[in-house]
Amino acid sequence: MTKGNQGSPDLKSGKGSKDYSKYFDFSDAKVISEEEGKTTYRIKGRNVQINSQPDYKEGKRRGKEEIEVHYDFAIPEEMAGFGVNKLYHITTYGCQMNEHDTETMKGLLEQMGYRGTLDRNQADIILLNTCAIRENAEDKVFGELGHLKHLKIEKPGLLLGVCGCMSQEEGVVNRIMSKHGFVDMIFGTHNIHRLPHLIKEAVFSKELVVEVWSKEGDIIENLPKKREGMRAWVNIMYGCDKFCTYCIVPFTRGKERSRRPEDVIAEVRDLARQGFKEVTLLGQNVNAYGKDFTDIDYTFGDLMDDMRLIDIPRIRFMTSHPRDFDDKLIEVLGKGGNLTEHIHLPVQSGSTAVLKKMSRKYSREAYLELVRKIKATVPGAVLTTDIIVGFPGETAEQFEETLSLVREVGYDMAYTFIYSPREGTPAAAMEDNVPMEVKSERLQRLNDLIKENSRISNDRMLGEVVEVLVEGESKNNPEMLSGRSRANKLVHFEGPAELIGSFVQVRITDTKTWYIKGDALAEAVAVH
């Protein structure tokens, strides 16, 4: 701990990483007012209104209190037309969950009268929806704030907000308050529905408003969403209770809480009526869905069985945890239909010893047995994964175990990462003793193997006919269209723009490492 910061959390996250504790020195802060649970401070020449701040200890608690579901959401009357003739711009970092949160924020802003713009210079409100998974994502956001400072100087009326997972981190919020005083709002992942209130407070008080709930609160249904394209994301649950030692998500997203099945089913049915072709069910740990219900026995397998009965061509889900992938779910996925055969199944390491240090709570053998069951039951199952290399203490032999597991499973694709400590996680206190050059070399070897696997898998498809949901023109060639197969493979083929949004049967004629090419079968175009 740095001198003068006793009583502040020690957020040093291992050797060579950032020391956030230096942002905790608010010795010059003066309390201006305290009322209705809100405290206003004077910090570095600016008033800061703190409604609630992130607290790791609070974020880690998993209480037994009931999560309530609210169906009465409405934009406050006085804010309903606040955004008329004003523009918004949202930059999203991170995962599909963040993308989905952005859809909700767009929906809220549009109900207030705002309209979207791609040009930040034109915007009246700019929100950075942030990710806390890796340090480089954090660095990007602080870099972006540096650029936006100049825009704010030119346009003092611009509202600038930081939200998402980074906002749930104690050190980040304090760093913004201390070093980036031109920000107007900081809010977290649990109180997105409060955006209209926060805009009101920031505009009328002219203060930096900080409202980050550490406890996750209730489930708010009927929030507006602005969805675009033919694919939709649907949150079915929030939070994670797994506490893998490297992961900050259980702190930033809170405890596991599932939406009621009837609400999820109603939302997906409505998307089917609107003509969406593909729905991805989202959760930090999607297959733990329903485990928190006390009044009904209804699991993720039951939900997927009900999804099969909805007239929507494709249903996907992510991200699943191997520990919660039960036999019921495998059996339901085996029924096929609109449930796609692509399964994202993060393994993180092929070594049981490393998995134990990661607190993944399954062994290499248990994971391989799960893969065997999936492949035996789900016709044409295509598996993808996440893998971390260079976890503290990972030996050369343990890394070789990861390579051998990758060969044995034969993943089509993998998201691969070099381990970096996240402050506030248990792994950050472990000695990060694998040298960076060794981590980089391991990552390279792993990526080479994944590429090899992907190419082998794609080569097997030569001559096959696959159903492709056409998403748009190829970025490099407007005469080429691109889309995804049921197995989530990227497919390019020649065709007219009017096929965008439809399903086309494509015969595969050429394979690359990360995509495949083919010819559309003229007689097999289906606009579902």
Coordinates of C-alpha atoms in Angstrom, one line a residue:
M1 CA 0.0 0.0 0.0
T2 CA 1.2 3.5 -0.7
K3 CA 1.8 5.8 2.2
G4 CA -1.2 7.8 3.3
N5 CA -3.7 5.3 1.9
Q6 CA -4.3 3.2 4.9
G7 CA -7.9 2.0 4.9
S8 CA -8.2 2.0 1.1
P9 CA -8.3 -1.3 -0.8
D10 CA -4.9 -2.5 -1.9
L11 CA -5.5 -3.0 -5.6
K12 CA -1.9 -3.9 -6.6
S13 CA -2.5 -6.7 -9.1
G14 CA 0.8 -8.6 -9.2
K15 CA 4.3 -7.8 -10.3
G16 CA 4.7 -5.2 -13.0
S17 CA 1.0 -4.2 -13.2
K18 CA -0.8 -1.0 -12.3
D19 CA -1.1 0.3 -8.8
Y20 CA -4.5 1.8 -8.6
S21 CA -4.1 2.7 -4.9
K22 CA -2.6 6.1 -5.9
Y23 CA -6.0 7.2 -7.2
F24 CA -7.5 6.8 -3.8
D25 CA -6.0 9.9 -2.2
F26 CA -8.9 12.4 -1.9
S27 CA -7.3 14.3 1.0
D28 CA -8.3 17.5 -0.8
A29 CA -12.0 16.4 -1.2
K30 CA -14.5 18.5 0.7
V31 CA -18.1 17.3 1.5
I32 CA -20.5 19.9 0.1
S33 CA -23.8 18.2 1.0
E34 CA -25.3 15.0 2.2
E35 CA -29.0 14.3 1.5
E36 CA -31.2 11.3 0.7
G37 CA -28.3 9.0 0.6
K38 CA -26.4 11.1 -1.9
T39 CA -23.1 12.8 -1.0
T40 CA -21.6 15.7 -3.0
Y41 CA -17.9 16.3 -2.8
R42 CA -15.7 19.0 -4.2
I43 CA -12.8 17.2 -5.8
K44 CA -10.1 18.9 -7.9
G45 CA -12.3 21.9 -8.6
R46 CA -15.4 20.0 -9.6
N47 CA -18.5 18.9 -7.7
V48 CA -19.0 15.1 -7.7
Q49 CA -22.4 13.6 -6.7
I50 CA -21.9 10.0 -5.4
N51 CA -25.2 8.1 -5.3
S52 CA -23.3 4.8 -4.8
Q53 CA -19.8 3.5 -5.5
P54 CA -18.5 0.1 -6.4
D55 CA -17.3 -2.1 -3.5
Y56 CA -15.5 -5.4 -4.2
K57 CA -16.5 -6.9 -0.9
E58 CA -20.1 -6.0 -1.4
G59 CA -19.9 -7.3 -5.0
K60 CA -18.6 -10.6 -3.8
R61 CA -21.5 -11.3 -1.3
R62 CA -24.0 -13.8 -2.5
G63 CA -27.0 -13.2 -0.2
K64 CA -30.2 -15.2 0.0
E65 CA -32.5 -12.2 -0.5
E66 CA -35.2 -12.6 -3.1
I67 CA -34.6 -11.1 -6.5
E68 CA -37.8 -9.3 -7.6
V69 CA -39.0 -9.0 -11.2
H70 CA -40.4 -5.6 -12.2
Y71 CA -42.8 -5.2 -15.1
D72 CA -43.7 -1.5 -14.7
F73 CA -40.7 0.2 -16.3
A74 CA -41.4 3.6 -17.9
I75 CA -39.3 6.6 -18.9
P76 CA -39.9 9.4 -16.2
E77 CA -42.5 11.8 -17.6
E78 CA -40.2 14.8 -17.4
M79 CA -37.5 13.1 -19.5
A80 CA -39.8 11.6 -22.2
G81 CA -39.0 14.4 -24.7
F82 CA -35.7 15.5 -23.3
G83 CA -33.6 14.1 -26.2
V84 CA -35.7 15.6 -29.1
N85 CA -33.4 17.1 -31.7
K86 CA -30.4 15.7 -29.9
L87 CA -28.0 12.9 -31.0
Y88 CA -26.3 10.0 -29.2
H89 CA -23.2 8.0 -29.9
I90 CA -22.3 4.8 -28.0
T91 CA -18.9 3.0 -28.3
T92 CA -19.1 -0.7 -27.1
Y93 CA -16.2 -2.7 -26.0
G94 CA -16.2 -6.4 -25.0
C95 CA -18.6 -9.3 -25.2
Q96 CA -22.1 -9.9 -26.6
M97 CA -23.5 -9.0 -23.1
N98 CA -22.1 -5.5 -23.6
E99 CA -23.6 -5.4 -27.1
H100 CA -26.9 -6.3 -25.6
D101 CA -26.6 -3.7 -22.9
T102 CA -25.9 -1.1 -25.7
E103 CA -29.1 -2.2 -27.5
T104 CA -31.0 -1.4 -24.2
M105 CA -29.3 2.0 -23.8
K106 CA -30.1 2.9 -27.4
G107 CA -33.7 1.9 -26.7
L108 CA -33.9 4.1 -23.6
L109 CA -32.3 7.1 -25.4
E110 CA -34.6 6.8 -28.4
Q111 CA -37.7 6.7 -26.1
M112 CA -36.4 10.0 -24.7
G113 CA -36.3 11.4 -28.2
Y114 CA -32.6 11.1 -29.0
R115 CA -31.5 9.7 -32.4
G116 CA -28.2 7.9 -33.1
T117 CA -25.2 9.2 -35.0
L118 CA -22.0 7.6 -36.1
D119 CA -20.2 11.0 -35.9
R120 CA -19.0 11.7 -32.4
N121 CA -18.5 15.3 -33.2
Q122 CA -22.2 15.7 -33.8
A123 CA -23.3 13.9 -30.7
D124 CA -25.0 15.6 -27.7
I125 CA -24.3 12.5 -25.5
I126 CA -21.5 10.0 -25.8
L127 CA -21.4 6.8 -23.8
L128 CA -18.4 4.4 -23.5
N129 CA -19.8 0.9 -22.7
T130 CA -16.7 -0.8 -21.3
C131 CA -15.2 -4.2 -20.7
A132 CA -13.1 -5.3 -17.7
I133 CA -11.9 -8.7 -18.9
R134 CA -8.5 -7.6 -20.1
E135 CA -6.2 -4.7 -19.3
N136 CA -5.7 -3.7 -22.9
A137 CA -9.5 -3.1 -23.1
E138 CA -9.1 -0.7 -20.1
D139 CA -6.2 1.1 -21.7
K140 CA -8.2 1.7 -24.8
V141 CA -11.0 3.3 -22.8
F142 CA -8.6 5.7 -21.0
G143 CA -7.0 6.5 -24.3
E144 CA -10.4 7.3 -25.7
L145 CA -11.2 9.6 -22.7
G146 CA -8.1 11.5 -23.6
H147 CA -9.4 12.2 -27.1
L148 CA -12.9 13.0 -25.8
K149 CA -11.5 15.7 -23.4
H150 CA -10.8 17.9 -26.4
L151 CA -14.3 17.4 -27.8
K152 CA -15.7 18.3 -24.4
I153 CA -13.7 21.5 -24.2
E154 CA -15.0 22.6 -27.7
K155 CA -18.6 21.6 -26.7
P156 CA -19.2 22.1 -23.0
G157 CA -22.8 21.0 -23.3
L158 CA -21.7 17.5 -24.4
L159 CA -22.7 14.8 -21.9
L160 CA -20.0 12.2 -21.5
G161 CA -20.7 8.9 -19.7
V162 CA -18.6 5.8 -18.8
C163 CA -20.6 2.6 -18.1
G164 CA -20.3 -1.2 -18.3
C165 CA -18.0 -3.6 -16.5
M166 CA -15.1 -1.2 -16.0
S167 CA -17.4 1.1 -14.0
Q168 CA -17.9 -1.7 -11.5
E169 CA -14.2 -1.6 -10.6
E170 CA -13.3 0.5 -7.5
G171 CA -9.9 1.6 -8.9
V172 CA -11.3 2.7 -12.3
V173 CA -14.1 4.8 -10.8
N174 CA -11.6 6.6 -8.5
R175 CA -9.2 7.1 -11.4
I176 CA -11.9 8.7 -13.5
M177 CA -12.9 11.0 -10.6
S178 CA -9.3 11.9 -9.9
K179 CA -7.9 12.2 -13.4
H180 CA -10.8 12.6 -15.8
G181 CA -13.0 15.2 -14.1
F182 CA -14.7 16.2 -17.4
V183 CA -16.7 12.9 -17.4
D184 CA -20.4 13.6 -16.5
M185 CA -21.7 10.2 -15.5
I186 CA -20.3 6.9 -14.3
F187 CA -22.8 4.0 -14.0
G188 CA -22.5 0.2 -13.8
T189 CA -24.1 -2.9 -15.3
H190 CA -26.8 -3.3 -12.6
N191 CA -28.5 0.1 -13.1
I192 CA -28.7 0.7 -16.8
H193 CA -32.5 1.3 -16.4
R194 CA -31.6 4.4 -14.4
L195 CA -30.0 6.1 -17.4
P196 CA -32.8 8.7 -17.9
H197 CA -32.5 9.6 -14.2
L198 CA -28.8 9.9 -14.3
I199 CA -28.9 12.1 -17.4
K200 CA -31.4 14.4 -15.6
E201 CA -29.1 14.6 -12.5
A202 CA -25.9 15.2 -14.6
V203 CA -27.6 18.0 -16.7
F204 CA -29.4 19.8 -14.0
S205 CA -26.8 19.5 -11.2
K206 CA -23.8 20.1 -13.6
E207 CA -22.0 17.6 -11.4
L208 CA -20.2 14.3 -12.1
V209 CA -22.8 11.7 -11.1
V210 CA -21.5 8.4 -9.9
E211 CA -24.1 5.6 -9.4
V212 CA -22.6 2.1 -9.5
W213 CA -24.5 -0.5 -7.6
S214 CA -22.3 -3.3 -6.1
K215 CA -25.4 -5.4 -5.3
E216 CA -27.1 -6.4 -8.5
G217 CA -30.7 -5.4 -7.6
D218 CA -33.7 -6.8 -9.3
I219 CA -34.6 -7.9 -12.8
I220 CA -36.2 -5.1 -14.8
E221 CA -38.4 -6.4 -17.6
N222 CA -40.0 -4.4 -20.5
L223 CA -36.9 -2.3 -21.0
P224 CA -36.9 -0.9 -24.6
K225 CA -34.2 -2.2 -27.0
K226 CA -33.0 -1.0 -30.3
R227 CA -32.1 -4.1 -32.4
E228 CA -30.7 -4.0 -35.9
G229 CA -30.2 -6.6 -38.6
M230 CA -31.6 -10.1 -38.6
R231 CA -30.0 -11.6 -35.5
A232 CA -31.0 -10.8 -32.0
W233 CA -29.5 -11.2 -28.5
V234 CA -31.7 -12.2 -25.6
N235 CA -30.4 -12.1 -22.0
I236 CA -31.9 -15.0 -20.1
M237 CA -29.9 -14.5 -16.9
Y238 CA -27.4 -12.2 -15.3
G239 CA -24.3 -12.6 -13.2
C240 CA -22.0 -15.5 -12.3
D241 CA -21.3 -17.4 -9.1
K242 CA -18.3 -19.4 -10.3
F243 CA -15.5 -17.1 -9.1
C244 CA -12.8 -18.5 -11.4
T245 CA -9.6 -17.1 -9.8
Y246 CA -8.6 -15.0 -12.9
C247 CA -12.1 -13.5 -13.6
I248 CA -13.6 -10.2 -12.5
V249 CA -17.1 -10.9 -13.9
P250 CA -18.7 -12.2 -10.7
F251 CA -17.7 -8.8 -9.1
T252 CA -18.9 -6.7 -12.1
R253 CA -22.0 -8.6 -13.0
G254 CA -23.2 -9.8 -9.6
K255 CA -24.8 -13.1 -8.5
E256 CA -26.6 -15.4 -10.9
R257 CA -30.2 -14.5 -11.3
S258 CA -32.5 -15.9 -14.0
R259 CA -35.3 -14.3 -15.9
R260 CA -38.7 -16.0 -15.6
P261 CA -39.2 -18.6 -18.4
E262 CA -42.5 -17.0 -19.5
D263 CA -40.7 -13.7 -20.0
V264 CA -37.9 -15.2 -22.1
I265 CA -40.3 -17.2 -24.2
A266 CA -42.6 -14.2 -24.8
E267 CA -39.5 -12.1 -25.9
V268 CA -38.3 -14.8 -28.4
R269 CA -41.8 -15.3 -29.7
D270 CA -42.1 -11.5 -30.3
L271 CA -38.7 -11.6 -32.2
A272 CA -40.1 -14.4 -34.4
R273 CA -43.1 -12.2 -35.2
Q274 CA -40.8 -9.3 -36.0
G275 CA -39.0 -11.5 -38.6
F276 CA -35.7 -12.1 -36.8
K277 CA -33.9 -15.2 -38.3
E278 CA -31.6 -16.0 -35.4
V279 CA -31.6 -15.5 -31.7
T280 CA -28.7 -16.0 -29.3
L281 CA -29.5 -16.6 -25.7
L282 CA -27.0 -14.9 -23.5
G283 CA -25.7 -15.3 -20.0
Q284 CA -22.3 -15.0 -18.3
N285 CA -22.9 -18.7 -17.4
V286 CA -25.9 -19.4 -19.6
N287 CA -26.4 -23.1 -18.7
A288 CA -26.7 -22.3 -15.0
Y289 CA -30.1 -20.8 -16.0
G290 CA -32.9 -21.7 -13.6
K291 CA -30.7 -23.0 -10.8
D292 CA -31.7 -20.0 -8.6
F293 CA -35.5 -20.7 -9.0
T294 CA -37.0 -21.8 -5.7
D295 CA -40.6 -22.3 -6.8
I296 CA -40.2 -24.3 -10.0
D297 CA -37.9 -27.0 -11.3
Y298 CA -37.0 -25.6 -14.7
T299 CA -33.4 -25.7 -16.1
F300 CA -31.6 -24.5 -19.2
G301 CA -32.4 -27.8 -20.9
D302 CA -36.1 -27.2 -20.3
L303 CA -35.8 -23.7 -21.8
M304 CA -34.0 -25.0 -24.9
D305 CA -36.8 -27.6 -25.3
D306 CA -39.3 -24.8 -25.3
M307 CA -37.2 -22.8 -27.7
R308 CA -37.5 -25.7 -30.2
L309 CA -41.3 -25.0 -30.4
I310 CA -40.9 -21.3 -31.4
D311 CA -41.0 -20.6 -35.2
I312 CA -37.6 -19.0 -35.4
P313 CA -35.0 -20.6 -37.8
R314 CA -32.0 -20.6 -35.5
I315 CA -31.3 -20.6 -31.8
R316 CA -27.8 -20.3 -30.3
F317 CA -26.5 -19.7 -26.8
M318 CA -23.4 -18.5 -25.1
T319 CA -21.4 -18.7 -22.9
S320 CA -21.7 -22.1 -21.2
H321 CA -19.6 -23.5 -18.3
P322 CA -18.6 -27.2 -18.6
R323 CA -19.6 -27.8 -15.0
D324 CA -23.3 -26.9 -15.7
F325 CA -23.5 -28.7 -19.0
D326 CA -25.9 -31.5 -17.9
D327 CA -27.3 -34.6 -19.6
K328 CA -30.7 -33.0 -20.0
L329 CA -29.2 -30.2 -22.1
I330 CA -27.2 -32.6 -24.2
E331 CA -30.3 -34.7 -24.9
V332 CA -32.4 -31.6 -25.9
L333 CA -29.6 -30.3 -28.2
G334 CA -29.6 -33.7 -29.8
K335 CA -33.1 -33.1 -31.0
G336 CA -31.7 -30.5 -33.5
G337 CA -34.4 -28.6 -35.3
N338 CA -33.8 -24.8 -34.8
L339 CA -31.2 -25.6 -32.1
T340 CA -27.9 -25.2 -33.9
E341 CA -25.0 -27.7 -33.5
H342 CA -22.4 -25.1 -32.7
I343 CA -21.4 -25.2 -29.0
H344 CA -19.0 -22.8 -27.4
L345 CA -17.5 -24.7 -24.5
P346 CA -14.6 -22.8 -22.7
V347 CA -12.0 -25.1 -21.4
Q348 CA -9.3 -22.5 -20.4
S349 CA -6.6 -25.2 -19.9
G350 CA -5.9 -28.8 -20.7
S351 CA -4.2 -29.4 -17.4
T352 CA -6.1 -30.6 -14.3
A353 CA -3.6 -29.0 -12.0
V354 CA -4.0 -25.6 -13.7
L355 CA -7.8 -25.9 -13.9
K356 CA -7.7 -26.5 -10.1
K357 CA -5.7 -23.2 -9.6
M358 CA -8.2 -21.5 -11.8
S359 CA -11.0 -22.9 -9.6
R360 CA -12.8 -24.2 -12.7
K361 CA -14.0 -27.2 -10.6
Y362 CA -13.7 -29.9 -13.3
S363 CA -10.8 -32.0 -14.5
R364 CA -9.3 -32.6 -17.9
E365 CA -10.9 -36.1 -17.9
A366 CA -14.4 -34.7 -16.9
Y367 CA -14.2 -32.2 -19.8
L368 CA -13.2 -34.8 -22.3
E369 CA -16.0 -37.1 -21.2
L370 CA -18.5 -34.2 -21.6
V371 CA -17.1 -33.6 -25.2
R372 CA -17.5 -37.3 -25.9
K373 CA -21.2 -37.2 -24.8
I374 CA -21.9 -34.1 -26.8
K375 CA -20.4 -35.6 -30.0
A376 CA -22.2 -38.9 -29.5
T377 CA -25.6 -37.1 -29.1
V378 CA -25.6 -33.9 -31.1
P379 CA -25.3 -34.7 -34.9
G380 CA -22.5 -32.7 -36.5
A381 CA -21.5 -31.0 -33.3
V382 CA -19.0 -28.2 -33.8
L383 CA -17.1 -27.1 -30.8
T384 CA -15.2 -23.8 -30.1
T385 CA -13.5 -22.7 -26.9
D386 CA -11.6 -20.2 -24.8
I387 CA -8.0 -20.9 -23.7
I388 CA -5.6 -18.9 -21.4
V389 CA -1.9 -19.5 -21.7
G390 CA 0.8 -18.6 -19.1
F391 CA -1.4 -18.8 -16.0
P392 CA 0.7 -18.4 -12.9
G393 CA 2.8 -21.5 -12.4
E394 CA 1.9 -23.1 -15.7
T395 CA 4.8 -25.5 -16.6
A396 CA 5.9 -26.5 -20.1
E397 CA 4.4 -30.0 -19.4
Q398 CA 1.1 -28.5 -18.4
F399 CA 1.0 -26.4 -21.6
E400 CA 1.7 -29.5 -23.6
E401 CA -1.4 -31.0 -21.9
T402 CA -3.4 -28.1 -23.3
L403 CA -2.1 -28.8 -26.8
S404 CA -2.9 -32.5 -26.6
L405 CA -6.5 -31.7 -25.4
V406 CA -6.9 -29.3 -28.4
R407 CA -5.8 -32.1 -30.7
E408 CA -8.1 -34.6 -29.0
V409 CA -11.2 -32.4 -29.1
G410 CA -10.5 -30.9 -32.6
Y411 CA -11.9 -27.4 -32.0
D412 CA -13.0 -25.5 -35.1
M413 CA -11.9 -22.2 -33.5
A414 CA -10.7 -20.9 -30.2
Y415 CA -10.4 -17.5 -28.5
T416 CA -6.9 -17.6 -27.1
F417 CA -5.4 -15.2 -24.5
I418 CA -2.2 -14.6 -22.7
Y419 CA -2.9 -14.4 -18.9
S420 CA -2.8 -11.0 -17.4
P421 CA -3.8 -10.2 -13.8
R422 CA -7.0 -8.3 -13.0
E423 CA -6.9 -6.4 -9.8
G424 CA -9.4 -7.6 -7.3
T425 CA -9.2 -11.3 -8.4
P426 CA -7.5 -14.1 -6.4
A427 CA -5.1 -14.9 -9.2
A428 CA -3.7 -11.3 -9.0
A429 CA -2.2 -12.3 -5.7
M430 CA -0.4 -15.3 -7.3
E431 CA 3.1 -14.9 -8.5
D432 CA 2.9 -14.2 -12.2
N433 CA 6.0 -16.2 -12.9
V434 CA 5.8 -17.2 -16.5
P435 CA 8.0 -14.8 -18.5
M436 CA 6.2 -12.8 -21.2
E437 CA 8.4 -14.3 -24.0
V438 CA 7.4 -17.8 -22.9
K439 CA 3.7 -16.8 -22.8
S440 CA 4.0 -15.3 -26.3
E441 CA 5.8 -18.4 -27.7
R442 CA 3.1 -20.7 -26.2
L443 CA 0.3 -18.5 -27.6
Q444 CA 1.9 -18.8 -31.1
R445 CA 2.2 -22.6 -30.9
L446 CA -1.4 -22.8 -29.7
N447 CA -2.7 -20.5 -32.4
D448 CA -0.8 -22.5 -35.1
L449 CA -2.5 -25.7 -33.8
I450 CA -6.0 -24.1 -33.8
K451 CA -5.4 -22.8 -37.4
E452 CA -4.4 -26.3 -38.4
N453 CA -7.6 -27.8 -36.8
S454 CA -9.8 -25.1 -38.4
R455 CA -8.4 -25.8 -41.8
I456 CA -8.8 -29.6 -41.5
S457 CA -12.4 -29.0 -40.4
N458 CA -13.1 -26.7 -43.3
D459 CA -11.5 -29.0 -45.8
R460 CA -13.9 -31.8 -44.8
M461 CA -16.7 -29.6 -46.0
L462 CA -15.6 -29.4 -49.7
G463 CA -18.5 -30.4 -51.9
E464 CA -21.1 -30.2 -49.0
V465 CA -24.2 -28.0 -49.3
V466 CA -24.8 -25.8 -46.3
E467 CA -27.6 -23.4 -45.3
V468 CA -26.2 -19.8 -45.0
L469 CA -28.0 -16.9 -43.4
V470 CA -26.9 -14.0 -45.6
E471 CA -25.7 -11.1 -43.5
G472 CA -24.3 -8.6 -46.0
E473 CA -21.8 -7.9 -48.7
S474 CA -18.2 -9.0 -48.3
K475 CA -16.1 -6.1 -46.9
N476 CA -13.6 -6.5 -49.7
N477 CA -15.8 -7.3 -52.7
P478 CA -19.3 -6.0 -53.1
E479 CA -20.2 -8.8 -55.6
M480 CA -19.5 -11.3 -52.9
L481 CA -22.0 -12.0 -50.1
S482 CA -21.2 -13.4 -46.7
G483 CA -23.1 -15.1 -44.0
R484 CA -23.0 -17.9 -41.4
S485 CA -23.8 -21.5 -41.6
R486 CA -25.7 -23.3 -38.7
A487 CA -22.3 -24.3 -37.4
N488 CA -21.4 -20.6 -37.3
K489 CA -18.8 -20.9 -40.1
L490 CA -18.3 -17.8 -42.2
V491 CA -19.2 -18.5 -45.9
H492 CA -18.6 -16.3 -48.9
F493 CA -20.4 -16.7 -52.3
E494 CA -21.4 -14.6 -55.3
G495 CA -24.9 -13.3 -55.4
P496 CA -27.2 -10.2 -55.6
A497 CA -27.7 -7.9 -52.7
E498 CA -31.4 -8.8 -52.5
L499 CA -30.4 -12.1 -50.9
I500 CA -29.3 -10.3 -47.7
G501 CA -31.5 -11.4 -44.9
S502 CA -32.5 -14.7 -46.5
F503 CA -31.3 -18.3 -46.2
V504 CA -29.4 -19.7 -49.2
Q505 CA -28.1 -23.2 -49.9
V506 CA -24.5 -23.0 -50.8
R507 CA -22.2 -25.8 -52.2
I508 CA -18.7 -25.4 -50.8
T509 CA -16.0 -25.2 -53.5
D510 CA -13.0 -23.7 -51.7
T511 CA -11.7 -23.6 -48.2
K512 CA -9.5 -21.2 -46.2
T513 CA -8.4 -21.3 -42.6
W514 CA -11.1 -19.0 -41.2
Y515 CA -13.8 -19.0 -43.9
I516 CA -15.1 -21.1 -46.7
K517 CA -16.3 -20.2 -50.2
G518 CA -19.0 -21.7 -52.4
D519 CA -21.7 -21.3 -55.1
A520 CA -25.3 -20.5 -54.3
L521 CA -27.7 -23.2 -55.6
A522 CA -30.2 -21.1 -57.6
E523 CA -33.1 -23.3 -56.9
A524 CA -32.5 -23.4 -53.1
V525 CA -33.0 -19.9 -51.9
A526 CA -35.4 -19.8 -48.9
V527 CA -36.8 -16.6 -47.4
H528 CA -37.9 -18.2 -44.1

